Amino acid sequence: MFDFNTQPRKFSFQGEITVPGDKSIAHRAIIFGALANGVTQISNFMYADDLAVTVRVFRELGAKIHTEISNKDMIIKGINHQLKPLDHPIQIDNVGTLRSLLYGVLASSPNQYEVIGGDYLQKRPTSHLVNLLQEMGASYQATTKNALPMKITGSNDLQGITYHQDISNAQIKSSLVLAGIYANSDTRIIRKLPTRNHTEVLANYFGADVDVKPDIIVVHPNHGQLEGQSLTVPGDFSSAAMYIVGALLSEGSEITLPRVGLNTTRIGLLNVAKQMGAHIFLNQHSINSVEPFGDLIIKSQKLHGTTISAQQVPFIIDEIPLIALMASQAKGQTVIDGIHDVYLQISDRLINMRTELAKLGIIMQVHEDQIVIDGDQEIKVKDDVDSHNDHRIAMMLCIASILTDTPFKIKNIEAIDVSYPGFIADLNKVLVAK
Ligand SMILES: O=C(O)C1=C[C@@H](OP(=O)(O)O)[C@@H](O)[C@H](O)C1
Ligand SMILES: C=C(OP(=O)(O)O)C(=O)O
């Protein structure tokens, strides 16, 4: 069993691993299934901590959600937007996506709800979203607009708004789409940069009327016309990313990742890897599924630095820790431009990953709008590292540990359970000691 505290030597990646279902898509499938009329069947559902919170919350709001952990299936009996009033607060722990999307859902219910959550969420801003939802006619009360507990009184007379996107953020966009479906007039989102589009894709799949154009998204109200659907969640590309970067960097690797989600708003890492000189085999074999998916084959290769543009950033947002590691091992410097919006959303992650990489001898510069990572940085273990309870930092550090002969401890490694509880076990299936 691969143990991060005693691993004896470097490893390469061999064989095939099927990553679990996509977290972003699963959050949305639960929410649309809960809001819809009738029954929704979800296959290849992934049981991770974040998604267990979303299941619990929408069960409390009245949806009947049956889960079959063995075969990863889920059956949801929807409530046709009749959200159940609650006499207790809704606990969302530290699930950022759930908070944003739930705020949009509750905006259109005349009931009053109180939302409570963990300390980590307190640090992530929501005042921007709260102001927009208040402009639509819902009421949000808290000590500060970022804070939790947040008291929400929605309205069954929401008015659509026109929002000129000033920060590229999928969660704000998603929340407005969810509120806009139940508003009394069109909601227009004039886009700054495209971000992940799972909400728009699934909204229309469930029968909403969201008109998506390159520069504007228009949500036409369609009160309660959402109908339960069946869908298979593709493999989470952000979970495949650890194997992609690990295999590229570990000499002698060749790994196959079947049925991974290939939504163009999520696979920015593939374009970055290609800019850095990688050749990645991609066989897309989903024709009429609601979300595209296919197989990836990754072989280890020498990489060179590159410049990642602001337009690319929303499509790599969850892979930034892994891209920083990959850049440090490439030849020459890598620059990630236009990270201002990301810095607003997940500044802790950027600062914490810089701290932990420095303990491995890897220096990265984090500025308000740019990240700079020099290449050819040999991993020199100076200290044990810490995930800061961030699942993506934890998994990036696991990959870093495979690139050095010097063992080190990863404190708070259990953060991985947020998005990929089986990661360590899966990693052991494909690691071969050199
Ligand atoms: O909507 C989502 O499911 C997510 C959006 C992303 O943030 P943005 O809202 O900045 O795109 C990302 O941080 C998160 O992993 C999940
Ligand atoms: C930040 C993430 O998700 P969330 O916003 O749901 O916490 C993530 O998955 O990296």
CSV table of C-alpha atoms and ligand atoms in Angstrom, one decimal:
chain,number,residue,atom,x,y,z
A,1,MET,CA,0.0,0.0,0.0
A,2,PHE,CA,1.5,3.4,-1.0
A,3,ASP,CA,2.0,5.4,2.2
A,4,PHE,CA,2.9,9.0,1.8
A,5,ASN,CA,4.9,8.9,5.0
A,6,THR,CA,7.2,6.0,4.0
A,7,GLN,CA,7.3,5.9,0.2
A,8,PRO,CA,10.8,4.6,-0.6
A,9,ARG,CA,11.4,5.9,-4.1
A,10,LYS,CA,10.1,7.6,-7.2
A,11,PHE,CA,7.1,6.1,-9.0
A,12,SER,CA,5.7,6.0,-12.5
A,13,PHE,CA,2.1,5.6,-13.6
A,14,GLN,CA,1.0,2.5,-15.4
A,15,GLY,CA,-2.3,1.0,-16.4
A,16,GLU,CA,-5.9,2.4,-16.3
A,17,ILE,CA,-7.9,4.2,-13.7
A,18,THR,CA,-11.6,5.2,-13.9
A,19,VAL,CA,-12.0,8.5,-11.9
A,20,PRO,CA,-15.3,9.1,-10.0
A,21,GLY,CA,-18.2,11.1,-11.3
A,22,ASP,CA,-17.9,14.9,-11.7
A,23,LYS,CA,-18.6,16.9,-8.5
A,24,SER,CA,-19.7,20.1,-10.3
A,25,ILE,CA,-22.2,18.2,-12.5
A,26,ALA,CA,-23.4,16.1,-9.6
A,27,HIS,CA,-24.3,19.1,-7.4
A,28,ARG,CA,-26.4,20.5,-10.2
A,29,ALA,CA,-28.0,17.2,-11.1
A,30,ILE,CA,-29.2,16.8,-7.5
A,31,ILE,CA,-30.6,20.4,-7.5
A,32,PHE,CA,-32.4,20.2,-10.8
A,33,GLY,CA,-33.7,16.7,-9.9
A,34,ALA,CA,-35.0,18.0,-6.6
A,35,LEU,CA,-36.7,21.1,-8.2
A,36,ALA,CA,-38.2,19.2,-11.1
A,37,ASN,CA,-41.6,17.4,-11.4
A,38,GLY,CA,-41.3,13.6,-11.4
A,39,VAL,CA,-38.3,11.3,-11.1
A,40,THR,CA,-34.6,11.9,-11.9
A,41,GLN,CA,-32.2,9.0,-12.3
A,42,ILE,CA,-28.5,9.7,-11.9
A,43,SER,CA,-25.8,7.1,-12.8
A,44,ASN,CA,-22.1,7.1,-11.9
A,45,PHE,CA,-22.8,9.4,-8.9
A,46,MET,CA,-19.7,10.0,-6.7
A,47,TYR,CA,-20.2,9.8,-2.9
A,48,ALA,CA,-17.9,12.5,-1.6
A,49,ASP,CA,-18.3,14.7,1.4
A,50,ASP,CA,-19.3,17.8,-0.5
A,51,LEU,CA,-22.1,16.0,-2.4
A,52,ALA,CA,-23.3,14.3,0.7
A,53,VAL,CA,-24.1,17.8,2.1
A,54,THR,CA,-26.1,18.7,-1.0
A,55,VAL,CA,-28.0,15.5,-0.8
A,56,ARG,CA,-28.8,16.2,2.9
A,57,VAL,CA,-29.9,19.8,2.2
A,58,PHE,CA,-32.3,18.9,-0.6
A,59,ARG,CA,-33.7,16.0,1.4
A,60,GLU,CA,-34.5,18.5,4.1
A,61,LEU,CA,-36.1,20.8,1.5
A,62,GLY,CA,-38.5,17.9,0.7
A,63,ALA,CA,-36.9,15.9,-2.2
A,64,LYS,CA,-37.0,12.1,-1.8
A,65,ILE,CA,-33.4,11.0,-2.7
A,66,HIS,CA,-32.6,7.3,-2.7
A,67,THR,CA,-28.9,6.4,-3.1
A,68,GLU,CA,-27.4,3.0,-4.0
A,69,ILE,CA,-23.8,3.4,-2.9
A,70,SER,CA,-22.8,0.0,-4.4
A,71,ASN,CA,-23.7,0.8,-8.0
A,72,LYS,CA,-23.4,4.6,-7.7
A,73,ASP,CA,-27.0,5.2,-8.7
A,74,MET,CA,-29.3,7.8,-7.3
A,75,ILE,CA,-33.1,8.3,-7.7
A,76,ILE,CA,-34.6,11.6,-6.9
A,77,LYS,CA,-38.4,12.3,-6.6
A,78,GLY,CA,-38.6,16.0,-7.2
A,79,ILE,CA,-40.8,18.6,-5.4
A,80,ASN,CA,-41.8,20.7,-8.3
A,81,HIS,CA,-40.2,23.8,-6.7
A,82,GLN,CA,-42.4,23.4,-3.6
A,83,LEU,CA,-39.5,23.9,-1.1
A,84,LYS,CA,-40.4,22.7,2.4
A,85,PRO,CA,-40.4,25.4,5.1
A,86,LEU,CA,-37.8,24.5,7.8
A,87,ASP,CA,-37.8,25.3,11.5
A,88,HIS,CA,-34.0,24.9,11.7
A,89,PRO,CA,-31.0,26.4,9.9
A,90,ILE,CA,-29.7,24.7,6.8
A,91,GLN,CA,-26.1,23.5,7.5
A,92,ILE,CA,-23.9,23.7,4.4
A,93,ASP,CA,-20.5,23.0,6.1
A,94,ASN,CA,-17.8,24.4,3.7
A,95,VAL,CA,-19.3,23.6,0.3
A,96,GLY,CA,-18.9,26.8,-1.8
A,97,THR,CA,-20.8,25.6,-4.9
A,98,LEU,CA,-23.7,24.5,-2.7
A,99,ARG,CA,-23.9,27.9,-1.0
A,100,SER,CA,-23.9,29.8,-4.3
A,101,LEU,CA,-26.5,27.6,-6.0
A,102,LEU,CA,-28.7,27.3,-2.9
A,103,TYR,CA,-28.8,31.1,-2.5
A,104,GLY,CA,-30.2,31.2,-6.0
A,105,VAL,CA,-32.8,28.5,-5.3
A,106,LEU,CA,-34.0,30.0,-2.1
A,107,ALA,CA,-34.3,33.4,-3.8
A,108,SER,CA,-37.5,32.3,-5.5
A,109,SER,CA,-39.2,30.7,-2.4
A,110,PRO,CA,-41.4,33.0,-0.2
A,111,ASN,CA,-40.3,31.0,2.9
A,112,GLN,CA,-37.6,32.3,5.2
A,113,TYR,CA,-34.5,30.2,5.7
A,114,GLU,CA,-31.3,30.5,7.7
A,115,VAL,CA,-28.1,29.1,6.2
A,116,ILE,CA,-25.2,28.3,8.4
A,117,GLY,CA,-21.8,26.9,7.4
A,118,GLY,CA,-18.1,26.4,8.3
A,119,ASP,CA,-15.3,28.9,9.0
A,120,TYR,CA,-13.7,28.4,5.5
A,121,LEU,CA,-16.9,29.6,3.8
A,122,GLN,CA,-16.8,32.8,5.9
A,123,LYS,CA,-13.6,33.8,4.1
A,124,ARG,CA,-15.0,33.3,0.6
A,125,PRO,CA,-16.9,36.4,-0.7
A,126,THR,CA,-20.6,36.2,-1.6
A,127,SER,CA,-21.6,39.9,-1.3
A,128,HIS,CA,-21.4,40.3,-5.0
A,129,LEU,CA,-24.0,37.4,-5.5
A,130,VAL,CA,-26.1,38.6,-2.6
A,131,ASN,CA,-26.4,42.1,-4.1
A,132,LEU,CA,-27.5,40.6,-7.4
A,133,LEU,CA,-30.1,38.3,-5.9
A,134,GLN,CA,-31.4,41.3,-3.8
A,135,GLU,CA,-31.8,43.3,-7.0
A,136,MET,CA,-34.1,40.5,-8.2
A,137,GLY,CA,-36.3,40.9,-5.1
A,138,ALA,CA,-35.0,38.4,-2.5
A,139,SER,CA,-33.9,39.5,0.9
A,140,TYR,CA,-30.6,38.4,2.6
A,141,GLN,CA,-29.7,39.4,6.1
A,142,ALA,CA,-26.4,38.7,7.8
A,143,THR,CA,-23.9,40.6,10.0
A,144,THR,CA,-21.8,41.0,6.8
A,145,LYS,CA,-22.8,40.0,3.3
A,146,ASN,CA,-20.1,37.3,3.2
A,147,ALA,CA,-21.1,35.9,6.4
A,148,LEU,CA,-23.0,33.0,7.7
A,149,PRO,CA,-25.5,32.6,9.3
A,150,MET,CA,-27.4,34.2,6.4
A,151,LYS,CA,-31.2,34.8,6.7
A,152,ILE,CA,-32.9,34.5,3.3
A,153,THR,CA,-36.4,35.5,2.5
A,154,GLY,CA,-37.1,34.7,-1.2
A,155,SER,CA,-40.0,36.0,-3.3
A,156,ASN,CA,-42.4,34.4,-5.7
A,157,ASP,CA,-42.3,37.7,-7.6
A,158,LEU,CA,-38.7,37.9,-8.5
A,159,GLN,CA,-37.8,40.2,-11.3
A,160,GLY,CA,-35.2,39.4,-13.9
A,161,ILE,CA,-32.1,41.6,-14.0
A,162,THR,CA,-29.4,42.5,-16.5
A,163,TYR,CA,-25.9,41.6,-15.0
A,164,HIS,CA,-22.8,42.8,-16.7
A,165,GLN,CA,-20.4,40.2,-15.5
A,166,ASP,CA,-17.5,42.0,-13.9
A,167,ILE,CA,-15.9,38.9,-12.5
A,168,SER,CA,-15.8,35.5,-14.3
A,169,ASN,CA,-17.4,33.2,-11.8
A,170,ALA,CA,-19.4,30.1,-12.7
A,171,GLN,CA,-21.0,30.0,-9.2
A,172,ILE,CA,-22.5,33.5,-9.5
A,173,LYS,CA,-23.8,32.8,-13.0
A,174,SER,CA,-25.3,29.5,-11.9
A,175,SER,CA,-27.1,31.1,-9.0
A,176,LEU,CA,-28.7,33.7,-11.2
A,177,VAL,CA,-29.8,31.0,-13.7
A,178,LEU,CA,-31.5,29.1,-10.9
A,179,ALA,CA,-33.2,32.2,-9.6
A,180,GLY,CA,-34.0,33.4,-13.1
A,181,ILE,CA,-35.9,30.2,-14.0
A,182,TYR,CA,-38.5,31.2,-11.4
A,183,ALA,CA,-38.5,35.0,-12.0
A,184,ASN,CA,-41.3,36.9,-13.7
A,185,SER,CA,-39.1,38.4,-16.5
A,186,ASP,CA,-35.9,37.6,-18.4
A,187,THR,CA,-32.6,37.6,-16.6
A,188,ARG,CA,-29.7,38.6,-18.8
A,189,ILE,CA,-26.0,37.8,-18.0
A,190,ILE,CA,-23.7,39.8,-20.3
A,191,ARG,CA,-20.5,37.7,-20.2
A,192,LYS,CA,-17.0,38.8,-19.4
A,193,LEU,CA,-15.2,35.4,-19.9
A,194,PRO,CA,-16.9,32.0,-20.4
A,195,THR,CA,-16.9,29.9,-17.3
A,196,ARG,CA,-18.0,26.2,-16.7
A,197,ASN,CA,-21.4,25.8,-18.3
A,198,HIS,CA,-22.8,22.8,-16.4
A,199,THR,CA,-25.8,24.9,-15.1
A,200,GLU,CA,-26.9,26.1,-18.4
A,201,VAL,CA,-26.5,22.7,-20.0
A,202,LEU,CA,-28.5,20.9,-17.3
A,203,ALA,CA,-31.1,23.6,-16.9
A,204,ASN,CA,-32.1,23.2,-20.6
A,205,TYR,CA,-31.8,19.4,-20.3
A,206,PHE,CA,-34.4,19.5,-17.5
A,207,GLY,CA,-36.7,21.7,-19.6
A,208,ALA,CA,-35.7,25.3,-18.7
A,209,ASP,CA,-35.3,27.9,-21.4
A,210,VAL,CA,-31.8,29.3,-21.1
A,211,ASP,CA,-30.6,31.0,-24.3
A,212,VAL,CA,-26.8,30.7,-24.4
A,213,LYS,CA,-24.8,32.9,-26.8
A,214,PRO,CA,-21.1,33.7,-26.8
A,215,ASP,CA,-21.6,37.2,-25.3
A,216,ILE,CA,-24.9,36.9,-23.4
A,217,ILE,CA,-27.0,34.3,-21.6
A,218,VAL,CA,-30.8,35.0,-21.3
A,219,VAL,CA,-32.8,33.0,-18.8
A,220,HIS,CA,-36.5,33.0,-19.8
A,221,PRO,CA,-38.8,32.2,-16.9
A,222,ASN,CA,-40.6,28.9,-17.1
A,223,HIS,CA,-42.2,28.5,-13.7
A,224,GLY,CA,-42.1,24.9,-12.7
A,225,GLN,CA,-41.8,23.3,-16.2
A,226,LEU,CA,-38.7,21.3,-15.1
A,227,GLU,CA,-39.2,17.6,-15.7
A,228,GLY,CA,-37.2,14.8,-14.1
A,229,GLN,CA,-34.5,13.2,-16.4
A,230,SER,CA,-32.0,10.4,-16.5
A,231,LEU,CA,-28.3,11.2,-16.8
A,232,THR,CA,-24.9,9.6,-16.4
A,233,VAL,CA,-22.3,11.8,-14.7
A,234,PRO,CA,-19.0,11.6,-16.6
A,235,GLY,CA,-15.7,11.2,-14.8
A,236,ASP,CA,-14.5,14.3,-13.0
A,237,PHE,CA,-11.8,16.0,-15.2
A,238,SER,CA,-10.5,17.7,-12.1
A,239,SER,CA,-10.0,14.3,-10.5
A,240,ALA,CA,-8.3,13.0,-13.7
A,241,ALA,CA,-6.0,16.0,-13.5
A,242,MET,CA,-3.8,14.4,-10.8
A,243,TYR,CA,-3.1,11.4,-13.0
A,244,ILE,CA,-2.6,13.6,-16.1
A,245,VAL,CA,0.0,15.8,-14.4
A,246,GLY,CA,1.6,12.9,-12.5
A,247,ALA,CA,2.0,10.8,-15.6
A,248,LEU,CA,3.4,13.7,-17.7
A,249,LEU,CA,6.0,14.4,-15.0
A,250,SER,CA,6.9,10.8,-14.0
A,251,GLU,CA,9.4,9.3,-16.5
A,252,GLY,CA,8.3,6.0,-18.0
A,253,SER,CA,4.6,6.6,-17.4
A,254,GLU,CA,1.7,5.6,-19.6
A,255,ILE,CA,-1.9,5.7,-18.2
A,256,THR,CA,-5.4,5.5,-19.6
A,257,LEU,CA,-8.3,7.4,-18.1
A,258,PRO,CA,-11.6,6.2,-19.6
A,259,ARG,CA,-14.9,8.1,-19.8
A,260,VAL,CA,-13.6,11.4,-18.4
A,261,GLY,CA,-15.8,14.5,-18.8
A,262,LEU,CA,-14.5,16.5,-21.8
A,263,ASN,CA,-16.7,19.6,-21.4
A,264,THR,CA,-14.6,22.4,-23.1
A,265,THR,CA,-15.2,24.7,-20.2
A,266,ARG,CA,-13.4,22.2,-17.9
A,267,ILE,CA,-10.5,20.8,-19.8
A,268,GLY,CA,-8.2,23.8,-20.0
A,269,LEU,CA,-5.4,21.8,-18.5
A,270,LEU,CA,-5.2,19.7,-21.7
A,271,ASN,CA,-4.6,22.9,-23.7
A,272,VAL,CA,-2.0,24.1,-21.2
A,273,ALA,CA,-0.2,20.8,-21.4
A,274,LYS,CA,-0.2,21.0,-25.2
A,275,GLN,CA,1.2,24.6,-25.0
A,276,MET,CA,3.9,23.1,-22.8
A,277,GLY,CA,4.8,20.5,-25.5
A,278,ALA,CA,2.7,17.5,-24.4
A,279,HIS,CA,1.0,15.2,-26.8
A,280,ILE,CA,-2.1,13.7,-25.2
A,281,PHE,CA,-4.3,11.1,-26.9
A,282,LEU,CA,-8.0,11.9,-26.6
A,283,ASN,CA,-10.8,9.7,-27.9
A,284,GLN,CA,-14.2,11.4,-27.5
A,285,HIS,CA,-16.9,8.8,-27.7
A,286,SER,CA,-20.0,10.5,-26.4
A,287,ILE,CA,-22.3,11.6,-29.2
A,288,ASN,CA,-25.7,12.3,-27.7
A,289,SER,CA,-25.0,12.4,-24.0
A,290,VAL,CA,-25.9,15.6,-22.1
A,291,GLU,CA,-22.2,16.1,-21.1
A,292,PRO,CA,-19.4,15.1,-23.5
A,293,PHE,CA,-16.9,12.4,-22.3
A,294,GLY,CA,-14.1,10.2,-23.7
A,295,ASP,CA,-10.8,8.4,-23.0
A,296,LEU,CA,-7.4,10.0,-22.4
A,297,ILE,CA,-4.0,8.4,-22.7
A,298,ILE,CA,-1.1,10.2,-21.1
A,299,LYS,CA,2.6,9.4,-21.5
A,300,SER,CA,5.4,11.1,-19.6
A,301,GLN,CA,7.1,13.8,-21.7
A,302,LYS,CA,9.5,16.7,-21.3
A,303,LEU,CA,7.7,20.0,-20.9
A,304,HIS,CA,8.6,23.6,-21.4
A,305,GLY,CA,7.2,26.8,-19.8
A,306,THR,CA,4.3,28.8,-21.3
A,307,THR,CA,2.1,31.8,-20.8
A,308,ILE,CA,-1.5,31.0,-19.8
A,309,SER,CA,-3.9,33.8,-20.8
A,310,ALA,CA,-6.7,35.3,-18.7
A,311,GLN,CA,-9.2,33.7,-21.2
A,312,GLN,CA,-7.9,30.3,-20.2
A,313,VAL,CA,-8.0,30.8,-16.4
A,314,PRO,CA,-11.8,29.9,-15.8
A,315,PHE,CA,-11.2,26.6,-17.6
A,316,ILE,CA,-8.3,25.7,-15.3
A,317,ILE,CA,-9.5,27.1,-12.0
A,318,ASP,CA,-9.5,23.9,-10.1
A,319,GLU,CA,-6.2,22.7,-11.6
A,320,ILE,CA,-4.0,25.7,-10.7
A,321,PRO,CA,-2.2,23.8,-7.9
A,322,LEU,CA,-1.3,21.0,-10.3
A,323,ILE,CA,-0.3,23.4,-13.0
A,324,ALA,CA,2.0,25.2,-10.6
A,325,LEU,CA,3.7,21.9,-9.8
A,326,MET,CA,3.9,20.9,-13.5
A,327,ALA,CA,5.3,24.3,-14.4
A,328,SER,CA,8.0,24.0,-11.7
A,329,GLN,CA,9.3,20.8,-13.4
A,330,ALA,CA,9.2,22.2,-16.9
A,331,LYS,CA,12.0,23.9,-18.8
A,332,GLY,CA,11.7,27.7,-18.5
A,333,GLN,CA,9.2,30.0,-16.9
A,334,THR,CA,5.4,29.7,-16.8
A,335,VAL,CA,3.1,32.7,-16.3
A,336,ILE,CA,-0.6,32.6,-15.4
A,337,ASP,CA,-2.1,35.9,-16.4
A,338,GLY,CA,-5.5,37.4,-15.4
A,339,ILE,CA,-6.0,35.5,-12.1
A,340,HIS,CA,-7.6,38.5,-10.4
A,341,ASP,CA,-11.1,36.9,-10.4
A,342,VAL,CA,-9.7,33.7,-9.1
A,343,TYR,CA,-7.8,35.6,-6.4
A,344,LEU,CA,-11.1,37.0,-5.2
A,345,GLN,CA,-12.7,33.6,-5.1
A,346,ILE,CA,-9.9,31.3,-3.7
A,347,SER,CA,-7.1,33.5,-2.5
A,348,ASP,CA,-6.5,31.2,0.5
A,349,ARG,CA,-5.8,28.3,-1.9
A,350,LEU,CA,-3.2,30.4,-3.9
A,351,ILE,CA,-1.4,31.6,-0.7
A,352,ASN,CA,-1.5,28.1,0.9
A,353,MET,CA,-0.2,26.3,-2.1
A,354,ARG,CA,2.7,28.8,-2.4
A,355,THR,CA,3.5,28.1,1.3
A,356,GLU,CA,3.5,24.3,0.9
A,357,LEU,CA,5.4,24.2,-2.4
A,358,ALA,CA,8.1,26.3,-0.7
A,359,LYS,CA,8.5,23.6,1.9
A,360,LEU,CA,9.4,21.3,-1.1
A,361,GLY,CA,11.9,23.9,-2.5
A,362,ILE,CA,9.5,25.1,-5.2
A,363,ILE,CA,9.1,28.9,-5.4
A,364,MET,CA,6.0,30.5,-7.0
A,365,GLN,CA,5.2,34.2,-7.1
A,366,VAL,CA,1.5,35.0,-6.4
A,367,HIS,CA,0.4,38.5,-7.4
A,368,GLU,CA,-3.1,39.9,-7.4
A,369,ASP,CA,-3.4,39.3,-11.1
A,370,GLN,CA,-0.6,37.0,-12.1
A,371,ILE,CA,1.2,33.8,-10.9
A,372,VAL,CA,4.9,33.3,-12.0
A,373,ILE,CA,6.6,29.9,-11.7
A,374,ASP,CA,10.2,29.4,-12.8
A,375,GLY,CA,11.0,26.0,-14.3
A,376,ASP,CA,13.7,23.5,-13.6
A,377,GLN,CA,13.0,23.6,-9.8
A,378,GLU,CA,14.3,20.4,-8.2
A,379,ILE,CA,12.1,19.2,-5.4
A,380,LYS,CA,14.1,19.6,-2.2
A,381,VAL,CA,12.1,18.5,0.9
A,382,LYS,CA,12.7,20.9,3.7
A,383,ASP,CA,9.7,20.1,5.9
A,384,ASP,CA,6.5,18.1,6.2
A,385,VAL,CA,3.6,19.8,4.4
A,386,ASP,CA,0.0,20.6,5.2
A,387,SER,CA,-3.2,20.6,3.0
A,388,HIS,CA,-4.8,23.4,5.0
A,389,ASN,CA,-7.9,21.3,4.7
A,390,ASP,CA,-7.9,22.0,0.9
A,391,HIS,CA,-8.6,18.8,-1.1
A,392,ARG,CA,-6.9,20.1,-4.2
A,393,ILE,CA,-3.7,21.1,-2.3
A,394,ALA,CA,-3.7,17.7,-0.6
A,395,MET,CA,-3.9,15.8,-3.9
A,396,MET,CA,-1.3,18.1,-5.6
A,397,LEU,CA,1.1,17.3,-2.7
A,398,CYS,CA,0.5,13.6,-3.2
A,399,ILE,CA,1.6,13.9,-6.8
A,400,ALA,CA,4.6,16.0,-5.7
A,401,SER,CA,5.6,13.2,-3.3
A,402,ILE,CA,5.9,10.8,-6.2
A,403,LEU,CA,8.5,12.9,-7.9
A,404,THR,CA,11.1,12.8,-5.1
A,405,ASP,CA,13.0,10.1,-3.3
A,406,THR,CA,12.6,11.9,0.0
A,407,PRO,CA,9.5,10.9,2.0
A,408,PHE,CA,7.5,13.7,3.7
A,409,LYS,CA,4.2,13.8,5.7
A,410,ILE,CA,1.1,15.4,4.4
A,411,LYS,CA,-0.9,16.8,7.3
A,412,ASN,CA,-4.7,17.0,7.0
A,413,ILE,CA,-4.6,14.6,4.0
A,414,GLU,CA,-8.2,13.6,4.8
A,415,ALA,CA,-9.3,16.8,3.1
A,416,ILE,CA,-9.2,14.7,0.0
A,417,ASP,CA,-12.6,13.2,1.0
A,418,VAL,CA,-14.2,16.5,0.0
A,419,SER,CA,-14.1,15.5,-3.7
A,420,TYR,CA,-12.4,12.1,-4.1
A,421,PRO,CA,-12.5,9.8,-1.1
A,422,GLY,CA,-10.9,6.9,-3.0
A,423,PHE,CA,-8.0,8.8,-4.4
A,424,ILE,CA,-5.2,7.2,-2.3
A,425,ALA,CA,-6.5,3.7,-3.1
A,426,ASP,CA,-6.9,4.5,-6.8
A,427,LEU,CA,-3.4,6.0,-6.8
A,428,ASN,CA,-2.0,2.7,-5.5
A,429,LYS,CA,-3.6,0.9,-8.4
A,430,VAL,CA,-1.5,2.7,-11.0
A,431,LEU,CA,1.8,3.5,-9.2
A,432,VAL,CA,4.8,1.4,-10.0
A,433,ALA,CA,8.0,1.9,-8.0
A,434,LYS,CA,10.9,2.7,-10.3
B,1,LIG,O1,-19.5,26.1,-10.1
B,1,LIG,C1,-18.8,25.1,-9.7
B,1,LIG,O2,-19.1,23.9,-9.5
B,1,LIG,C2,-17.4,25.5,-9.4
B,1,LIG,C3,-16.9,26.6,-9.8
B,1,LIG,C4,-15.5,27.0,-9.7
B,1,LIG,O3,-15.5,28.3,-9.3
B,1,LIG,P1,-15.9,29.5,-10.2
B,1,LIG,O4,-17.3,29.8,-9.7
B,1,LIG,O5,-15.0,30.6,-9.9
B,1,LIG,O6,-15.9,29.1,-11.7
B,1,LIG,C5,-14.6,26.2,-8.8
B,1,LIG,O7,-13.9,26.9,-7.9
B,1,LIG,C6,-15.3,25.1,-8.1
B,1,LIG,O8,-14.5,24.1,-8.0
B,1,LIG,C7,-16.6,24.6,-8.5
B,2,LIG,C1,-13.5,25.3,-4.6
B,2,LIG,C2,-14.0,24.1,-4.9
B,2,LIG,O1,-15.4,23.8,-4.8
B,2,LIG,P1,-16.4,24.6,-3.9
B,2,LIG,O2,-16.4,26.0,-4.6
B,2,LIG,O3,-17.7,23.9,-4.1
B,2,LIG,O4,-15.9,24.7,-2.5
B,2,LIG,C3,-13.2,23.0,-5.5
B,2,LIG,O5,-13.9,22.0,-5.9
B,2,LIG,O6,-12.0,23.2,-5.7
